[in-house]
Short mmCIF file of C-alpha atoms in Angstrom, two decimals:
data_model
loop_
_atom_site.label_atom_id
_atom_site.label_comp_id
_atom_site.label_asym_id
_atom_site.label_seq_id
_atom_site.Cartn_x
_atom_site.Cartn_y
_atom_site.Cartn_z
CA MET A 1 -109.63 77.96 71.73
CA GLY A 2 -108.79 76.13 74.63
CA ARG A 3 -111.45 73.40 73.86
CA TRP A 4 -109.86 73.19 70.29
CA ILE A 5 -106.39 72.72 71.82
CA CYS A 6 -107.65 69.98 73.82
CA CYS A 7 -109.26 68.15 71.04
CA LEU A 8 -106.06 68.24 69.39
CA CYS A 9 -104.59 66.38 72.55
CA SER A 10 -106.61 63.11 71.56
CA THR A 11 -105.18 62.73 68.11
CA VAL A 12 -101.46 64.06 68.48
CA ALA A 13 -98.66 61.59 67.83
CA ASP A 14 -95.64 63.65 68.07
CA PRO A 15 -94.41 63.91 71.79
CA LEU A 16 -92.94 67.37 71.17
CA MET A 17 -96.49 68.62 69.96
CA LEU A 18 -97.66 66.88 72.88
CA LEU A 19 -95.26 69.27 75.16
CA LEU A 20 -96.30 72.45 73.27
CA VAL A 21 -100.04 71.35 73.89
CA LEU A 22 -99.69 70.70 77.42
CA ALA A 23 -97.78 73.99 77.84
CA LEU A 24 -100.79 75.99 76.49
CA GLY A 25 -102.77 74.87 79.36
CA CYS A 26 -104.56 71.72 78.00
CA ASP A 27 -106.49 69.73 80.84
CA PRO A 28 -105.41 66.36 80.18
CA SER A 29 -108.52 64.90 81.56
CA THR A 30 -110.69 66.06 78.80
CA ALA A 31 -108.56 64.53 76.24
CA ALA A 32 -109.54 61.34 74.70
CA THR A 33 -107.32 58.35 76.15
CA ALA A 34 -105.00 57.81 73.48
CA SER A 35 -103.52 53.88 72.78
CA PRO A 36 -99.90 53.72 73.79
CA PRO A 37 -97.50 53.43 70.99
CA VAL A 38 -96.35 49.84 69.76
CA PRO A 39 -92.77 49.57 70.64
CA HIS A 40 -90.51 48.48 67.44
CA VAL A 41 -89.11 44.99 68.39
CA LYS A 42 -85.73 44.04 66.33
CA PRO A 43 -85.85 40.69 65.34
CA SER A 44 -83.00 38.88 67.13
CA TYR A 45 -80.76 36.45 65.19
CA SER A 46 -79.17 33.40 67.30
CA PHE A 47 -75.98 32.16 66.21
CA GLY A 48 -75.02 29.84 69.31
CA ARG A 49 -71.11 29.66 69.58
CA THR A 50 -71.50 26.23 67.92
CA PHE A 51 -72.40 27.35 64.52
CA LEU A 52 -69.70 30.03 64.43
CA GLY A 53 -67.21 27.55 65.78
CA LEU A 54 -66.42 30.00 68.37
CA ASP A 55 -66.66 27.31 71.15
CA LYS A 56 -63.57 25.56 69.68
CA CYS A 57 -61.33 28.71 70.15
CA ASN A 58 -58.73 29.09 70.44
CA ALA A 59 -58.47 26.10 68.14
CA CYS A 60 -60.15 28.06 65.65
CA ILE A 61 -59.18 30.54 62.84
CA GLY A 62 -59.51 34.07 64.25
CA THR A 63 -62.41 36.50 65.87
CA SER A 64 -61.96 39.71 63.92
CA ILE A 65 -64.94 39.74 62.09
CA CYS A 66 -67.19 38.51 65.04
CA LYS A 67 -68.86 41.96 65.86
CA LYS A 68 -69.78 42.00 62.18
CA PHE A 69 -71.65 39.16 62.54
CA PHE A 70 -73.68 40.17 66.29
CA LYS A 71 -74.34 43.65 64.96
CA GLU A 72 -76.22 41.92 62.06
CA GLU A 73 -73.89 43.87 59.62
CA ILE A 74 -73.33 40.33 57.97
CA ARG A 75 -76.38 38.51 56.89
CA PHE A 76 -76.61 35.21 55.31
CA ASP A 77 -79.02 35.31 52.52
CA THR A 78 -81.54 33.27 54.31
CA TRP A 79 -82.08 36.05 56.60
CA LEU A 80 -83.36 38.10 54.02
CA SER A 81 -86.56 35.86 54.43
CA SER A 82 -89.29 36.48 57.17
CA HIS A 83 -88.42 33.45 59.04
CA LEU A 84 -84.86 34.85 59.71
CA LYS A 85 -83.30 31.39 60.49
CA LEU A 86 -79.60 30.44 60.14
CA PRO A 87 -78.52 27.99 57.15
CA PRO A 88 -77.59 24.59 58.15
CA SER A 89 -74.41 24.09 59.88
CA SER A 90 -73.45 21.11 57.40
CA LEU A 91 -72.65 23.51 54.62
CA LEU A 92 -69.31 24.22 53.60
CA SER A 93 -69.90 27.48 52.10
CA TYR A 94 -72.59 30.23 52.39
CA SER A 95 -73.70 33.47 50.23
CA GLY A 96 -74.21 36.57 52.72
CA ASN A 97 -74.14 40.18 52.63
CA TYR A 98 -71.91 42.88 54.02
CA THR A 99 -72.35 46.52 55.11
CA ASP A 100 -70.36 49.19 56.58
CA ASP A 101 -72.79 51.86 56.54
CA ALA A 102 -76.41 49.70 57.02
CA LYS A 103 -77.43 51.16 53.87
CA SER A 104 -75.17 49.57 50.58
CA TRP A 105 -74.55 46.06 51.04
CA ARG A 106 -72.09 43.72 49.06
CA LEU A 107 -72.11 39.93 48.33
CA VAL A 108 -69.68 38.13 50.39
CA ASP A 109 -68.78 34.17 50.68
CA ILE A 110 -68.88 32.97 53.95
CA THR A 111 -67.00 29.23 53.92
CA ARG A 112 -65.47 26.63 56.31
CA LEU A 113 -62.06 25.55 55.90
CA THR A 114 -63.16 22.19 55.87
CA SER A 115 -66.53 20.44 56.40
CA LYS A 116 -68.13 20.33 60.04
CA TYR A 117 -68.10 16.68 59.56
CA GLN A 118 -64.47 16.65 58.88
CA HIS A 119 -63.93 19.38 61.70
CA ASP A 120 -65.96 17.28 64.22
CA ARG A 121 -63.51 14.26 63.35
CA ALA A 122 -60.43 16.52 63.68
CA ASP A 123 -61.70 17.39 67.35
CA LYS A 124 -61.84 13.97 68.32
CA ARG A 125 -58.73 13.09 66.97
CA ILE A 126 -57.23 15.57 68.85
CA CYS A 127 -58.77 14.40 72.22
CA THR A 128 -58.19 10.43 71.60
CA SER A 129 -54.81 11.22 70.32
CA LEU A 130 -53.52 13.57 73.13
CA LEU A 131 -55.59 13.14 76.12
CA LYS A 132 -57.13 9.35 75.53
CA THR A 133 -60.49 10.71 76.06
CA ARG A 134 -63.73 11.38 73.93
CA SER A 135 -64.22 15.01 74.66
CA CYS A 136 -61.62 17.54 76.22
CA SER A 137 -60.70 20.91 76.03
CA LEU A 138 -59.14 21.21 72.48
CA GLU A 139 -56.94 24.36 73.25
CA ARG A 140 -55.75 22.65 76.53
CA ALA A 141 -54.67 19.64 74.53
CA LEU A 142 -52.88 21.27 71.68
CA ARG A 143 -51.05 23.79 73.99
CA ARG A 144 -49.58 20.44 75.66
CA THR A 145 -47.91 19.34 72.10
CA PRO A 146 -44.42 19.62 71.74
CA ARG A 147 -44.55 21.69 68.46
CA PHE A 148 -46.77 24.59 70.03
CA GLN A 149 -44.30 24.47 72.94
CA LYS A 150 -41.75 25.15 70.40
CA TRP A 151 -43.81 27.97 68.94
CA LEU A 152 -44.18 29.29 72.51
CA ARG A 153 -40.73 29.61 72.51
CA ALA A 154 -39.76 30.98 69.24
CA LYS A 155 -38.91 34.54 68.28
CA ARG A 156 -39.23 34.17 64.75
CA LEU A 157 -41.22 31.52 62.54
CA THR A 158 -38.69 29.16 60.98
CA PRO A 159 -38.80 26.00 58.70
CA ASP A 160 -38.56 23.64 61.58
CA LEU A 161 -42.05 24.94 63.19
CA VAL A 162 -43.97 24.15 60.25
CA GLN A 163 -42.13 20.89 58.97
CA GLY A 164 -44.56 18.28 58.34
CA LEU A 165 -47.91 20.28 58.06
CA PRO A 166 -50.00 19.04 55.41
CA SER A 167 -50.47 22.68 53.68
CA PRO A 168 -48.92 22.44 49.96
CA MET A 169 -47.81 26.13 50.79
CA LEU A 170 -45.41 25.00 53.38
CA ARG A 171 -43.98 21.91 51.64
CA CYS A 172 -40.92 24.02 50.12
CA PRO A 173 -40.90 26.94 52.67
CA SER A 174 -38.50 29.62 52.81
CA GLN A 175 -37.73 31.76 55.54
CA ARG A 176 -38.63 34.70 53.23
CA LEU A 177 -41.86 33.41 52.75
CA LEU A 178 -42.37 32.51 56.55
CA ASP A 179 -41.60 36.08 57.51
CA ARG A 180 -44.09 37.32 55.31
CA ILE A 181 -46.72 35.51 57.13
CA VAL A 182 -45.88 36.74 60.25
CA ARG A 183 -45.44 40.18 58.92
CA ARG A 184 -49.04 40.13 57.46
CA TYR A 185 -51.25 38.10 59.69
CA ALA A 186 -54.41 39.95 59.70
CA GLU A 187 -56.16 38.50 62.46
CA VAL A 188 -53.59 40.55 65.04
CA PRO A 189 -52.95 44.42 64.90
CA ASP A 190 -50.51 44.92 62.14
CA ALA A 191 -46.91 45.20 63.74
CA GLY A 192 -44.71 45.07 60.48
CA SER A 193 -42.25 42.71 62.34
CA ILE A 194 -40.75 39.37 60.98
CA TYR A 195 -40.30 38.76 64.84
CA MET A 196 -43.43 37.06 66.53
CA ASP A 197 -43.26 39.45 69.45
CA HIS A 198 -46.44 41.00 68.78
CA LEU A 199 -48.60 37.42 69.05
CA THR A 200 -49.78 36.19 72.12
CA GLU A 201 -50.10 32.60 73.01
CA ARG A 202 -53.74 32.48 71.87
CA ASP A 203 -52.76 34.30 68.36
CA LYS A 204 -49.71 31.74 67.79
CA LEU A 205 -52.34 28.88 68.31
CA ARG A 206 -54.97 30.03 66.05
CA LEU A 207 -52.11 30.65 63.51
CA LEU A 208 -50.70 27.06 64.06
CA TYR A 209 -54.29 25.89 63.59
CA THR A 210 -55.20 27.48 60.21
CA LEU A 211 -52.07 26.37 58.76
CA ALA A 212 -52.61 22.91 59.88
CA VAL A 213 -56.01 22.99 58.59
CA ASN A 214 -56.27 24.85 55.42
CA SER A 215 -53.90 27.90 54.36
CA HIS A 216 -56.45 29.72 52.33
CA PRO A 217 -57.18 32.34 54.40
CA ILE A 218 -53.19 32.74 55.05
CA LEU A 219 -52.69 33.29 51.54
CA LEU A 220 -55.51 36.04 50.95
CA GLN A 221 -53.85 37.71 53.67
CA ILE A 222 -50.17 37.42 52.76
CA PHE A 223 -50.85 37.99 48.81
CA PRO A 224 -53.60 40.64 48.96
CA ASP A 225 -55.96 41.80 45.81
CA VAL A 226 -55.40 45.27 46.60
CA GLU A 227 -51.74 44.43 45.54
CA GLY A 228 -52.90 43.01 42.30
CA TRP A 229 -52.77 39.12 43.30
CA PRO A 230 -55.80 37.31 41.87
CA PHE A 231 -57.42 36.25 45.25
CA PRO A 232 -60.51 37.62 46.59
CA ARG A 233 -60.27 40.00 49.42
CA TYR A 234 -60.15 38.54 52.89
CA LEU A 235 -62.54 40.38 55.47
CA GLY A 236 -61.82 38.35 58.50
CA SER A 237 -62.72 35.45 60.40
CA CYS A 238 -65.07 34.45 63.32
CA GLY A 239 -64.31 31.11 65.14
CA ARG A 240 -64.17 28.68 62.09
CA LEU A 241 -66.12 30.70 59.40
CA VAL A 242 -63.86 33.03 56.78
CA VAL A 243 -65.75 35.77 55.27
CA SER A 244 -64.15 37.39 51.63
CA ALA A 245 -65.42 38.98 48.68
CA SER A 246 -67.91 37.26 46.79
CA THR A 247 -67.32 35.17 43.34
CA ARG A 248 -69.09 32.94 41.17
CA PRO A 249 -67.50 29.58 40.73
CA LEU A 250 -65.89 28.92 37.23
CA ARG A 251 -68.40 25.99 36.88
CA ASP A 252 -71.51 28.34 36.37
CA PHE A 253 -69.70 29.48 32.99
CA PHE A 254 -69.02 26.39 31.11
CA GLY A 255 -72.37 26.87 29.30
CA ALA A 256 -71.37 30.41 28.36
CA ALA A 257 -71.56 32.11 25.36
CA PRO A 258 -68.49 31.88 23.10
CA GLU A 259 -66.69 35.30 23.67
CA VAL A 260 -67.20 34.66 27.52
CA ALA A 261 -65.53 31.42 27.26
CA ALA A 262 -62.83 32.96 25.35
CA ASP A 263 -62.53 35.68 27.81
CA LEU A 264 -62.26 33.58 30.77
CA ALA A 265 -59.71 31.23 29.09
CA LEU A 266 -57.48 34.11 28.19
CA GLN A 267 -57.80 35.29 31.94
CA LEU A 268 -57.19 31.96 33.24
CA LEU A 269 -54.19 31.95 31.42
CA ALA A 270 -53.08 35.07 32.51
CA VAL A 271 -53.62 33.86 36.15
CA LEU A 272 -51.34 30.89 35.62
CA ARG A 273 -48.61 33.41 34.27
CA SER A 274 -48.81 35.83 36.79
CA MET A 275 -48.33 32.76 39.43
CA ALA A 276 -45.03 31.32 37.79
CA THR A 277 -43.47 34.71 36.79
CA ASN A 278 -44.13 37.89 39.28
CA ASP A 279 -41.97 40.31 41.06
CA LEU A 280 -41.52 38.71 44.13
CA ASN A 281 -39.91 35.72 42.47
CA TYR A 282 -42.61 33.05 44.03
CA PHE A 283 -43.67 30.25 41.80
CA PHE A 284 -46.99 29.06 42.63
CA TYR A 285 -48.34 25.81 41.50
CA PHE A 286 -51.62 24.10 42.09
CA THR A 287 -51.74 20.23 43.67
CA ARG A 288 -55.06 19.96 42.32
CA VAL A 289 -57.81 21.73 40.21
CA ASP A 290 -61.58 21.60 39.95
CA ALA A 291 -64.66 23.46 38.79
CA GLY A 292 -64.37 25.34 41.93
CA THR A 293 -60.76 26.47 42.13
CA PHE A 294 -61.38 29.66 40.31
CA GLY A 295 -64.19 32.06 40.31
CA VAL A 296 -65.26 35.24 38.59
CA PHE A 297 -66.49 38.24 40.02
CA SER A 298 -69.56 40.41 38.93
CA ASN A 299 -67.73 42.59 36.64
CA GLY A 300 -66.16 39.30 34.74
CA HIS A 301 -62.92 39.52 36.50
CA LEU A 302 -61.37 35.87 37.01
CA PHE A 303 -59.86 35.13 40.31
CA ILE A 304 -58.56 32.47 42.32
CA ARG A 305 -61.61 31.44 44.47
CA ASP A 306 -60.08 28.43 46.64
CA ALA A 307 -56.23 28.88 47.35
CA SER A 308 -55.88 25.75 49.63
CA ALA A 309 -54.22 23.45 47.00
CA LEU A 310 -51.54 26.12 46.08
CA GLY A 311 -48.19 25.29 46.81
CA ILE A 312 -45.31 27.80 46.75
CA ILE A 313 -41.40 27.78 45.57
CA ASP A 314 -39.34 30.63 46.25
CA LYS A 315 -37.14 30.93 43.22
CA GLU A 316 -34.80 33.65 45.10
CA GLU A 317 -34.07 31.89 48.21
CA GLY A 318 -35.16 28.14 47.67
CA SER A 319 -36.59 25.72 50.09
CA GLN A 320 -34.99 25.71 53.57
CA LEU A 321 -36.25 22.43 54.22
CA ILE A 322 -35.00 19.02 52.87
CA ASP A 323 -37.00 16.18 52.06
CA GLY A 324 -36.17 14.28 54.87
CA GLN A 325 -37.56 16.95 57.59
CA GLN A 326 -40.75 16.74 55.65
CA GLU A 327 -41.47 13.38 56.95
CA TYR A 328 -41.93 14.54 60.74
CA LYS A 329 -45.54 14.22 61.76
CA ASP A 330 -47.61 15.12 64.47
CA ILE A 331 -51.41 15.55 65.41
CA PHE A 332 -50.98 19.17 63.31
CA SER A 333 -50.04 17.06 60.22
CA CYS A 334 -53.47 15.18 60.43
CA LEU A 335 -56.30 17.13 61.43
CA THR A 336 -57.80 17.12 58.00
CA VAL A 337 -55.75 14.64 55.88
CA ASP A 338 -54.51 11.04 56.02
CA CYS A 339 -51.52 10.92 58.10
CA HIS A 340 -50.09 8.43 55.65
CA SER A 341 -50.02 10.55 52.83
CA ALA A 342 -46.84 11.17 50.94
CA PHE A 343 -45.44 14.85 50.64
CA VAL A 344 -44.59 15.79 46.96
CA SER A 345 -40.90 16.56 46.43
CA CYS A 346 -40.29 20.25 45.80
CA ASP A 347 -37.82 18.96 42.95
CA SER A 348 -40.52 17.22 40.84
CA ILE A 349 -42.74 20.44 40.42
CA ARG A 350 -42.07 21.23 36.66
CA GLU A 351 -42.90 24.65 35.12
CA THR A 352 -45.78 23.24 33.31
CA HIS A 353 -47.34 21.63 36.26
CA SER A 354 -50.26 23.87 36.60
CA LEU A 355 -50.95 24.08 32.90
CA VAL A 356 -51.40 20.44 32.48
CA MET A 357 -53.97 19.87 34.82
CA VAL A 358 -55.66 23.25 33.53
CA CYS A 359 -55.76 21.40 30.23
CA GLN A 360 -56.94 18.15 31.64
CA ASP A 361 -59.87 19.24 33.75
CA LEU A 362 -60.86 22.82 33.26
CA LEU A 363 -60.27 24.06 29.65
CA PRO A 364 -61.74 21.23 27.79
CA LYS A 365 -64.91 21.94 29.87
CA LEU A 366 -64.72 25.70 29.04
CA LEU A 367 -64.05 25.77 25.42
CA ALA A 368 -65.69 22.39 24.14
CA ARG A 369 -67.90 22.81 21.15
CA LYS A 370 -67.85 26.79 21.22
CA PHE A 371 -66.17 27.91 17.96
CA GLN A 372 -66.25 27.04 14.42
CA PRO A 373 -64.65 24.06 12.99
CA PRO A 374 -61.23 25.61 12.07
CA VAL A 375 -60.76 27.16 15.16
CA GLN A 376 -62.29 24.66 17.18
CA GLU A 377 -59.97 21.89 15.78
CA ARG A 378 -57.04 23.89 16.60
CA ILE A 379 -58.07 24.49 19.80
CA ASP A 380 -59.10 20.78 20.49
CA ALA A 381 -55.35 19.71 19.16
CA PHE A 382 -53.56 21.88 21.66
CA LEU A 383 -55.40 20.84 24.91
CA GLN A 384 -54.99 17.18 23.88
CA ARG A 385 -51.17 18.03 23.08
CA CYS A 386 -51.15 19.85 26.51
CA ALA A 387 -52.87 17.52 28.74
CA ARG A 388 -50.52 15.03 27.91
CA GLY A 389 -47.67 16.67 29.23
CA GLY A 390 -45.30 15.90 26.69
CA ASP A 391 -44.57 19.32 25.22
CA ASP A 392 -41.20 20.05 25.62
CA ARG A 393 -41.73 23.77 25.40
CA GLY A 394 -41.87 25.85 28.80
CA GLY A 395 -45.63 27.22 30.10
CA ASP A 396 -44.88 30.65 28.44
CA GLU A 397 -44.51 28.99 25.16
CA ALA A 398 -47.36 26.81 25.48
CA MET A 399 -49.61 29.36 27.07
CA ALA A 400 -48.74 32.06 24.30
CA GLU A 401 -49.77 29.72 21.50
CA LEU A 402 -53.32 29.24 22.82
CA ALA A 403 -53.67 32.69 23.76
CA GLU A 404 -52.78 33.85 20.03
CA ILE A 405 -55.88 31.42 19.15
CA LEU A 406 -58.43 32.80 21.82
CA LYS A 407 -57.45 36.76 21.42
CA PRO A 408 -59.92 37.15 18.29
CA LEU A 409 -62.57 35.50 19.90
CA ARG A 410 -63.34 37.64 22.38
CA SER A 411 -65.44 40.68 22.39
CA CYS A 412 -65.56 44.47 24.15
CA ASP A 413 -68.85 45.21 25.21
CA SER A 414 -70.40 46.23 28.69
CA ARG A 415 -70.70 42.01 29.96
CA PHE A 416 -67.13 42.71 30.49
CA ALA A 417 -66.79 45.36 32.96
CA TYR A 418 -63.44 44.94 34.36
CA ARG A 419 -62.23 45.92 30.68
CA TYR A 420 -64.82 47.97 29.10
CA PRO A 421 -64.41 50.63 27.91
CA ASP A 422 -60.59 50.66 27.96
CA CYS A 423 -60.73 47.81 25.56
CA ARG A 424 -62.09 50.21 22.88
CA TYR A 425 -59.25 52.48 23.15
CA SER A 426 -56.32 49.89 23.60
CA ASP A 427 -54.66 47.20 21.39
CA LYS A 428 -53.97 45.51 24.54
CA PHE A 429 -57.42 43.75 24.37
#
């Protein structure tokens, strides 16, 4: 019996079984020497602070999601290969995977608010303009500016603190909108207050920097998808990278089947309608649109993928910044745009402003040559009339005309998961 147990010592792999065998009196000297187990080495992902932009903080977007990167709970698609290499830092956006439990993964978009080349140019501009050197501490340089010194003393974010910033969202600011920014700024613990007492000096610099570079992540935070706004979910920032729910750009659907194109066009009209008329009395308008402005989730639902070109007019309070004040410019006005670019007057924005741009640049590419002649001719005639911007009707009337043409053209099946099977039992669809 003892000899059998000793032989077992040479083959046992489980440490608990080995302890049991030794307890039974096995003489280790009589057992064959077992090979030591090979330790499991976990692959190491090396970011470098430069790739994330953490070397530029606090002249950055935030750090709320950095732990996810370093715990490998956010992975770039290239990490799923055997090489485990980071993608090139020169790209503007990346496809990634995100997990909360290390078991289930979902797609996310990882984006820079502007290209690395533009970021580097802006960083040099800060140093040369403010300190007359080629390189410097960006944070130290920006802290010395008159604008940031005013931010430090301010208890509340007011229109004079954002005057001259290039973001379309801030060209016609109201106090109500600015209070919403402070109250819902997601890179700090939620204080639910319109006063900036809960913002540290670091937080104020990050918020100011984000508003000066690109207001896209701020819009995602203050108008979240869970409240019905047509934006992808904001998941957090790390350095100069922003993570949000993944969508495919609308350009991927320009060659889609007729019923898919009709469905997306109807959703696009619905988004424009909700941007112009909503419970909060904000009027959203686009300063530009392109094939990447809108995106589509895997369930077929269309959202605004890029909110950087969205302006906001408060229909309840109106603008509290007169056009003369908008001409004020400093280094924060010129981080990503030409300092000599002119502001659009708040009074010049018409109700059909966004619809005209969509009729010019997106709907023709989405709906061209998709339907039978009688229907196609009606669609083409509407788009030509709409693109000229000469229609005296309001935006709602014009959109209703196109919607009536498109509604019979869409279908109800599982390809449209965002409204299926509800569409089978409702006249709404």
